[in-house]
Amino acid sequence: MTVDELSAMIEECAGESVLHEAYAVDPEQTRTTLEKLVDDWNAGKDFDPAVYDLLMGRVVERDGDSTMQTGWLKQQAVSDLQALVIRQWISGLQRGAVVVLYKALADLGNGVCISKKGFRLMPLDIVEMWNSLHPDESPIRIFYP
């Protein structure tokens, strides 16, 4: 498999917007992400390891190139690219904007989330990701009454 073949598979299952937006926000990281997945595929990695293997951090080899395996590969690629876009979006937000966003969403009640590029983000997820992406800034602290 090549990066071009994987890219075609991503466009087939998720549309070209995920791939194009990932390349728009960070072309180098997008290419690196796709190359890593292609390398894993070509090395025989199983894209649906058992839970025990996941917990132990083991890389498992797949039995063959089934349609289920290629489906899991596509799903992993789309998820990785979506995560790249989300990280880029949150890293560009200023601290004050994140605080206002958190308060506005939290005031709406439990279970409220926003959807961005196929991800459902809870208010606390946004704050935690912002904090991890901005280690040199004062962290946003959430206090519960």
XYZ file of C-alpha atoms in Angstrom:
145
model
C 0.000 0.000 0.000
C 1.092 3.575 -0.670
C 0.108 6.928 0.817
C -1.781 7.718 -2.391
C -3.770 4.473 -2.116
C -4.602 5.172 1.525
C -5.603 8.736 0.624
C -7.993 7.381 -2.025
C -9.483 5.001 0.552
C -10.007 7.891 2.995
C -11.730 9.986 0.344
C -13.918 7.003 -0.538
C -15.187 6.491 3.008
C -15.086 9.976 4.551
C -15.111 12.325 1.615
C -12.212 14.475 0.624
C -12.893 17.182 3.218
C -11.128 15.365 6.080
C -8.027 14.746 4.020
C -7.954 18.217 2.485
C -8.528 19.999 5.790
C -5.772 17.976 7.472
C -3.365 18.892 4.666
C -4.491 22.529 4.947
C -3.801 22.797 8.694
C -0.557 20.790 8.811
C 0.678 19.179 5.589
C 3.846 17.766 7.143
C 2.063 16.079 10.054
C -0.681 14.811 7.735
C 1.880 13.178 5.479
C 3.736 11.738 8.502
C 0.472 10.330 9.902
C -0.425 8.667 6.612
C 3.108 7.313 6.119
C 3.038 5.763 9.604
C -0.270 4.030 8.883
C 1.016 2.775 5.522
C 4.205 1.501 7.165
C 2.138 -0.290 9.826
C -0.110 -1.814 7.162
C 2.800 -2.938 5.015
C 4.461 -4.454 8.105
C 1.340 -6.564 8.709
C -0.069 -4.771 11.764
C -3.539 -5.883 12.870
C -5.813 -2.830 12.993
C -8.293 -4.591 15.273
C -6.216 -6.158 18.047
C -7.873 -7.806 21.015
C -8.493 -5.670 24.089
C -5.833 -7.566 26.028
C -3.274 -6.790 23.317
C -4.228 -3.112 23.457
C -3.872 -3.029 27.224
C -0.466 -4.681 27.019
C 0.635 -2.341 24.210
C 1.411 -5.234 21.889
C 1.473 -4.853 18.128
C -0.335 -7.825 16.646
C 0.075 -9.070 13.083
C -3.073 -9.516 11.035
C -4.066 -12.780 9.433
C -4.741 -11.235 6.045
C -5.885 -8.205 4.099
C -9.613 -8.699 4.664
C -12.198 -6.037 3.927
C -12.684 -5.732 7.689
C -8.983 -4.953 8.143
C -9.015 -2.337 5.392
C -12.141 -0.863 6.985
C -10.367 -0.567 10.329
C -7.366 0.983 8.581
C -9.613 3.592 6.942
C -11.346 4.269 10.248
C -7.998 4.721 12.009
C -6.771 7.066 9.276
C -9.912 9.217 9.409
C -9.774 9.365 13.227
C -6.087 10.325 13.206
C -6.669 13.083 10.656
C -9.717 14.387 12.523
C -7.668 14.499 15.725
C -4.937 16.443 13.917
C -7.491 19.034 12.762
C -9.029 19.300 16.257
C -5.618 19.741 17.925
C -4.769 22.484 15.441
C -8.112 24.221 16.082
C -7.773 24.101 19.874
C -4.110 25.082 19.853
C -5.062 28.279 18.005
C -7.652 29.345 20.583
C -6.697 31.922 23.161
C -7.141 31.117 26.836
C -10.004 33.591 27.294
C -11.910 32.140 24.353
C -11.672 28.645 25.818
C -12.908 29.867 29.212
C -15.911 31.599 27.594
C -16.626 28.543 25.430
C -16.435 26.234 28.441
C -18.750 28.400 30.550
C -21.282 28.796 27.742
C -21.432 25.058 27.090
C -21.367 24.058 30.769
C -24.266 26.434 31.516
C -26.396 24.448 29.082
C -26.254 21.390 31.349
C -24.864 17.885 31.449
C -24.239 16.048 28.213
C -23.848 19.159 26.085
C -21.103 18.926 23.501
C -20.031 20.435 20.238
C -19.258 18.531 17.100
C -16.160 19.440 15.129
C -14.984 17.388 12.178
C -16.802 14.276 13.334
C -15.641 14.526 16.945
C -18.032 15.135 19.807
C -16.217 17.354 22.279
C -17.453 17.837 25.807
C -16.586 21.191 27.425
C -14.059 19.555 29.756
C -12.392 17.791 26.786
C -11.739 21.158 25.173
C -10.250 22.596 28.377
C -8.061 19.545 28.998
C -6.768 19.506 25.430
C -6.100 23.262 25.513
C -4.177 22.870 28.784
C -2.058 20.058 27.334
C -1.327 22.043 24.158
C -0.352 25.194 26.101
C 1.980 24.003 28.892
C 3.682 27.413 29.177
C 0.441 29.256 29.928
C -1.550 29.336 33.123
C -3.807 26.280 33.032
C -7.555 26.661 32.966
C -8.861 25.205 36.212
C -12.385 23.939 36.502
C -13.988 24.044 39.943
C -17.152 22.151 40.666
C -19.673 23.561 43.144
